[in-house]
Short mmCIF file of C-alpha atoms and ligand atoms in Angstrom, two decimals:
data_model
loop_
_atom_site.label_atom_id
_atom_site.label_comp_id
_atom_site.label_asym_id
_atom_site.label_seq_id
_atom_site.Cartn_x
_atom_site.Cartn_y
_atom_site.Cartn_z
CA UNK A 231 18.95 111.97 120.57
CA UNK A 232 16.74 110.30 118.13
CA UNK A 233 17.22 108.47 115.01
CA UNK A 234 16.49 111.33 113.04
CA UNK A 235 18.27 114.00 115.07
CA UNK A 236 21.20 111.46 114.36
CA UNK A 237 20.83 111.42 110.63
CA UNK A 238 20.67 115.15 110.53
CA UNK A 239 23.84 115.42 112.60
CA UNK A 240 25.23 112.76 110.15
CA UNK A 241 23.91 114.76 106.81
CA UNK A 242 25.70 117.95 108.05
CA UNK A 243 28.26 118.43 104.98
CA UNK A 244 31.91 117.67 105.00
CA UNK A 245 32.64 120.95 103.23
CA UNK A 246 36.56 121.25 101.69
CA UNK A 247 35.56 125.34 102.34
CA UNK A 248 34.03 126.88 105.06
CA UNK A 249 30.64 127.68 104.83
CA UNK A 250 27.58 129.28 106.38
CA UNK A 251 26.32 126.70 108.95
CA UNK A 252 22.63 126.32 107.81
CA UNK A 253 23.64 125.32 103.57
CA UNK A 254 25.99 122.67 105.60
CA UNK A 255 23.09 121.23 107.41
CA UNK A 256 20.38 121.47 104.71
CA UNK A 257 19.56 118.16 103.18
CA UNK A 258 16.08 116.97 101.81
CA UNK A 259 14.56 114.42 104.06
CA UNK A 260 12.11 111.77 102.61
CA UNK A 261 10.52 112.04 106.48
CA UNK A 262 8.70 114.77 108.16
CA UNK A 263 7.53 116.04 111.62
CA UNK A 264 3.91 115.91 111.45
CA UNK A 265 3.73 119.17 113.10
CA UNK A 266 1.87 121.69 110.74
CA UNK A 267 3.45 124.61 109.18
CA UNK A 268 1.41 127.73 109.77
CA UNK A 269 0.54 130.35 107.62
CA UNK A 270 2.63 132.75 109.38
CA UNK A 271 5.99 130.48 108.82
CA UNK A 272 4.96 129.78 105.32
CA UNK A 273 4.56 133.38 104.59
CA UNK A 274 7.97 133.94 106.70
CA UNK A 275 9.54 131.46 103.49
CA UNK A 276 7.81 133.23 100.83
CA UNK A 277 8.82 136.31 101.65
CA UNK A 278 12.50 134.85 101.44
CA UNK A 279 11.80 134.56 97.85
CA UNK A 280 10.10 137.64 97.51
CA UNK A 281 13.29 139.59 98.22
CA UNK A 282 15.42 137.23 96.42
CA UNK A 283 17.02 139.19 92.88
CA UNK A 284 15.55 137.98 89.83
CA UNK A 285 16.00 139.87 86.64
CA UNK A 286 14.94 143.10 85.67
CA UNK A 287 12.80 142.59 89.23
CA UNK A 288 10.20 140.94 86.98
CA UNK A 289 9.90 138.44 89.79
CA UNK A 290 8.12 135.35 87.41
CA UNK A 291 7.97 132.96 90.24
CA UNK A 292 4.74 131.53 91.26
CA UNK A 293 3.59 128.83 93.86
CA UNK A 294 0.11 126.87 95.02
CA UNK A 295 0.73 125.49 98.27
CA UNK A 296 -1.48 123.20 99.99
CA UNK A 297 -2.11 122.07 103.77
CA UNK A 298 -2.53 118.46 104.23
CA UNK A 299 -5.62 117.12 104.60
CA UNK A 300 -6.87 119.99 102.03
CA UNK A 301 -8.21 118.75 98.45
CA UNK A 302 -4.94 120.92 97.04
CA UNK A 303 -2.77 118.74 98.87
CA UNK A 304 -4.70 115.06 97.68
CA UNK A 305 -4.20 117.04 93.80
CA UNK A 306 -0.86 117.80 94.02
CA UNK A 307 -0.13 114.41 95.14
CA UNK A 308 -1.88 112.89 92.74
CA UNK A 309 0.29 114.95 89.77
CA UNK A 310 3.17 113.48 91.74
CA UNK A 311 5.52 110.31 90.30
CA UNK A 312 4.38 107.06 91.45
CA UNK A 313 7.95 106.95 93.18
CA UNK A 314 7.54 110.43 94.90
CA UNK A 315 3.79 109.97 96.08
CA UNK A 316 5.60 106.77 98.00
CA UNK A 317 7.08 109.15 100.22
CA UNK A 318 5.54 112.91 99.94
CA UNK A 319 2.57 112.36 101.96
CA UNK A 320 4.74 112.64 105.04
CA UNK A 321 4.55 116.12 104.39
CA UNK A 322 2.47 118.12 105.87
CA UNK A 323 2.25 121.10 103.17
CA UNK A 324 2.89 120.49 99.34
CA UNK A 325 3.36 123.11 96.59
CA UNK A 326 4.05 123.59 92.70
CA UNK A 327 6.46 125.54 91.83
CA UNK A 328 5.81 127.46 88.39
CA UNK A 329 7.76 130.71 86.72
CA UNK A 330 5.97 133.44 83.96
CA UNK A 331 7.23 132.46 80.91
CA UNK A 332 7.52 135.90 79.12
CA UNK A 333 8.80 139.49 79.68
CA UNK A 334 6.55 142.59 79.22
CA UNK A 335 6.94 142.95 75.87
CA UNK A 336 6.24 139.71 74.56
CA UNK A 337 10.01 137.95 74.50
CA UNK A 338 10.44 134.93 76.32
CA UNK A 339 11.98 135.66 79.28
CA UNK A 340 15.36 132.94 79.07
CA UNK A 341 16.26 133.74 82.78
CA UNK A 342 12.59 132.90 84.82
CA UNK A 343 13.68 129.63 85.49
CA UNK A 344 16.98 131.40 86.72
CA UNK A 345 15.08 133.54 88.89
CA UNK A 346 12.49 131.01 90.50
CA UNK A 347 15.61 128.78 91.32
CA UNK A 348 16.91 131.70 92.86
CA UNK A 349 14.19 132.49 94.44
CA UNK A 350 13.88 128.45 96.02
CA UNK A 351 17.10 129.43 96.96
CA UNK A 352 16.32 131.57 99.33
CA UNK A 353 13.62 129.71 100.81
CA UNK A 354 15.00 126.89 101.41
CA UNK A 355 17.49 128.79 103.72
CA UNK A 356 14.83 130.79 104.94
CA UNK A 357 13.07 127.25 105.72
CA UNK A 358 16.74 125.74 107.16
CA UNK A 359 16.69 128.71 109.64
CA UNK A 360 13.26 128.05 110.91
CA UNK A 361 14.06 124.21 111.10
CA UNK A 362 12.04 123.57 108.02
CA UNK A 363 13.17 120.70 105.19
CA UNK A 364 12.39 121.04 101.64
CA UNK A 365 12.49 118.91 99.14
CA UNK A 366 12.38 119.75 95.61
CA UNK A 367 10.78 117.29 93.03
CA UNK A 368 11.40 117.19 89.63
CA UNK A 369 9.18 113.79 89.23
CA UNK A 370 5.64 115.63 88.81
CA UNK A 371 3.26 115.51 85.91
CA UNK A 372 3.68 119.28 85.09
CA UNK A 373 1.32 119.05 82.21
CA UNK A 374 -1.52 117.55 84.55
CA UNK A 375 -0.80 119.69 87.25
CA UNK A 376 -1.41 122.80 84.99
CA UNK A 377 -5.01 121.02 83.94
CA UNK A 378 -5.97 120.46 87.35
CA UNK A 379 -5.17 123.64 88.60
CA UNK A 380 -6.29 125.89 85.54
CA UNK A 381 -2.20 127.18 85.55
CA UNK A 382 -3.15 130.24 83.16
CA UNK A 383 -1.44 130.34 79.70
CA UNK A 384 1.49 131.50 79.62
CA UNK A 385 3.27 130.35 83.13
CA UNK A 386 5.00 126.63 83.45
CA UNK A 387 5.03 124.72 86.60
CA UNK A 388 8.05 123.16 87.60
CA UNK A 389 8.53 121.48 90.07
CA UNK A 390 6.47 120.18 93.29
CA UNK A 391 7.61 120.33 96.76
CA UNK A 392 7.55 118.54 99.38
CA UNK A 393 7.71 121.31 103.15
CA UNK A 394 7.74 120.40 106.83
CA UNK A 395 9.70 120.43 110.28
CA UNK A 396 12.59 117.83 110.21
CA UNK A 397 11.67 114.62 112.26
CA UNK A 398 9.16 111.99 111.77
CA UNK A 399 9.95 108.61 111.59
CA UNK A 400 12.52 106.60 109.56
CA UNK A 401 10.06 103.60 109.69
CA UNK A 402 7.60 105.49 107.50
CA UNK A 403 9.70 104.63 104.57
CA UNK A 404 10.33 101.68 102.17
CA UNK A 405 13.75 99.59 103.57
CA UNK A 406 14.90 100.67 100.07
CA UNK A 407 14.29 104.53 100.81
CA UNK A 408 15.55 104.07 104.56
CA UNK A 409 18.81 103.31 103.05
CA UNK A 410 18.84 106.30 100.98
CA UNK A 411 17.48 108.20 103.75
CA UNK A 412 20.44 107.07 105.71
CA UNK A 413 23.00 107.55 102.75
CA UNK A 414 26.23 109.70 102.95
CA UNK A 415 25.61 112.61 101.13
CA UNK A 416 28.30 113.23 98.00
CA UNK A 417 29.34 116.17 95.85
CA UNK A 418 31.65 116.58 92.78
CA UNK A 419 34.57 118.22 94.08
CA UNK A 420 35.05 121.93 92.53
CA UNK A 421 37.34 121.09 89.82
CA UNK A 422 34.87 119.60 88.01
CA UNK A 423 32.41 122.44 87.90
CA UNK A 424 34.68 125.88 88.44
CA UNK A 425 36.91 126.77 85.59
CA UNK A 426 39.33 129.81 85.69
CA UNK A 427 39.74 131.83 82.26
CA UNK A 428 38.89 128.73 79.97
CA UNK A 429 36.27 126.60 79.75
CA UNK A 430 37.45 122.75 81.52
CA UNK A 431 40.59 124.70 82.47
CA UNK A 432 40.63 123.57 86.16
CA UNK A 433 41.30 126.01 88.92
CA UNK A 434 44.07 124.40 90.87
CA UNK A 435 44.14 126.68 94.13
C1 FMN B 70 15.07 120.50 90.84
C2 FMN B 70 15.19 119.28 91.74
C3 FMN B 70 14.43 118.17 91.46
C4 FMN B 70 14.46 117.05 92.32
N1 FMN B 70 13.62 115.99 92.08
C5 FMN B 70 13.50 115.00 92.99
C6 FMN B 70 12.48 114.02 92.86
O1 FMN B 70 11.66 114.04 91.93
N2 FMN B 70 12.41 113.05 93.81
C7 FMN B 70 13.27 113.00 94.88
O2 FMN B 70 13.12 112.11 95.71
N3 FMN B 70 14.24 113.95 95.04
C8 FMN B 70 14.37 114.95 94.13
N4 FMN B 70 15.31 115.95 94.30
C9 FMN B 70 16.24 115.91 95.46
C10 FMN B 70 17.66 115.59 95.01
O3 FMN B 70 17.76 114.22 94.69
C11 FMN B 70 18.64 116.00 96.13
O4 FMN B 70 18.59 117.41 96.29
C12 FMN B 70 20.07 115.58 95.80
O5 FMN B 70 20.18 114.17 95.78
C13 FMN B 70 21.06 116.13 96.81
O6 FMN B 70 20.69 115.74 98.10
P1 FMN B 70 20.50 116.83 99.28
O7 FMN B 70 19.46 117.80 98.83
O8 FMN B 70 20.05 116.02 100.47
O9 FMN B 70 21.82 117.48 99.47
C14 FMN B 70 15.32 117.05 93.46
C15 FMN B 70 16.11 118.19 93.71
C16 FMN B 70 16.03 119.30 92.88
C17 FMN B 70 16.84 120.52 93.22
#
């Protein structure tokens, strides 16, 4: 086994509750397998979102993806935090994520984000199955990335992305970011977030 085989052995979750093998061993690497993804795989993940629910089926997300070596990919990295460009290049496909911002009729539609998260969701188990890591980043210059890639009126990007096979190599990174690479993974345990009948009223089961 190699070192990252072992890390993804030792990232598997120590659930309190049983659940479905592939959210236990989903975790988002800073390393990649340099192996591309090809279109047919990425399409496999989109449609994963494509039959996730959203509301009233208005289905607001939207995504640019980019292959690496593309100008996409060099201008999504470039809208990228200095701290996640350190790192995201290991990747062989970036994307931004972005969601519609209004309904129809005009309204702002309060549950896109909802839906597009929902919709990642899916993916990213979609992408778990098929041995696929995904790593969501929040640290990306949404207002740039709009400029640069003429994000109509009217939709927000999100988030960025960073996609590829599980592997590479843990000397890639920063001894700083092998350590988190290497880190045990924590949660909040269930009381703190699940409340039965009141609001804070912890479910003690
Ligand atoms: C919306 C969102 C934004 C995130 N932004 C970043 C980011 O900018 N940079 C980063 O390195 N990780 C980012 N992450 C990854 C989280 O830090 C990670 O999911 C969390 O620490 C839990 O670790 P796990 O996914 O391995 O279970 C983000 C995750 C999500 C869902």
């Amino acid at each position: 086994m190699n070192e990252i085989e072992q890390i993804a052995l030792d990232k598997i979750a120590g659930n309190d509750y049983e659940i479905y093998a592939l959210l236990k061993q989903r975790y988002s690497p800073r390393v990649f397998d340099e192996k591309p993804i090809d279109d047919a795989n990425l399409k496999r993940l989109f449609e994963a979102v494509r039959w996730s629910a959203s509301s009233s089926n208005l289905q607001p997300w939207r995504f640019i993806y980019a292959h690496k070596g593309s100008d996409g990919y060099d201008k999504i990295l470039n809208c990228l935090s200095d701290f996640n460009q350190t790192w995201a290049s290991n990747a062989p496909v970036l994307m931004l994520t972005a969601y519609k911002e209004n309904k129809p009729d005009g309204e702002e539609n309060f549950h896109a984000l909802h839906d597009l998260g929902l919709g990642m969701g899916s993916l990213s188990v979609q992408a778990q199955y098929m041995g696929i890591a995904v790593h969501h980043m929040a640290g990306v210059d949404w207002k740039k990335a709009q400029e640069v890639f003429e994000v109509p009126e009217g939709y927000h990007v999100t988030t960025a992305v960073a996609i590829g096979y599980y592997g590479g190599e843990l000397e890639k990174l920063s001894d700083e970011l092998q350590e988190q690479e290497t880190a045990d993974r924590t949660r909040e345990p269930q009381h703190k977030f699940v409340f039965e009948n009141a609001w804070n009223h912890p479910q003690e089961k």
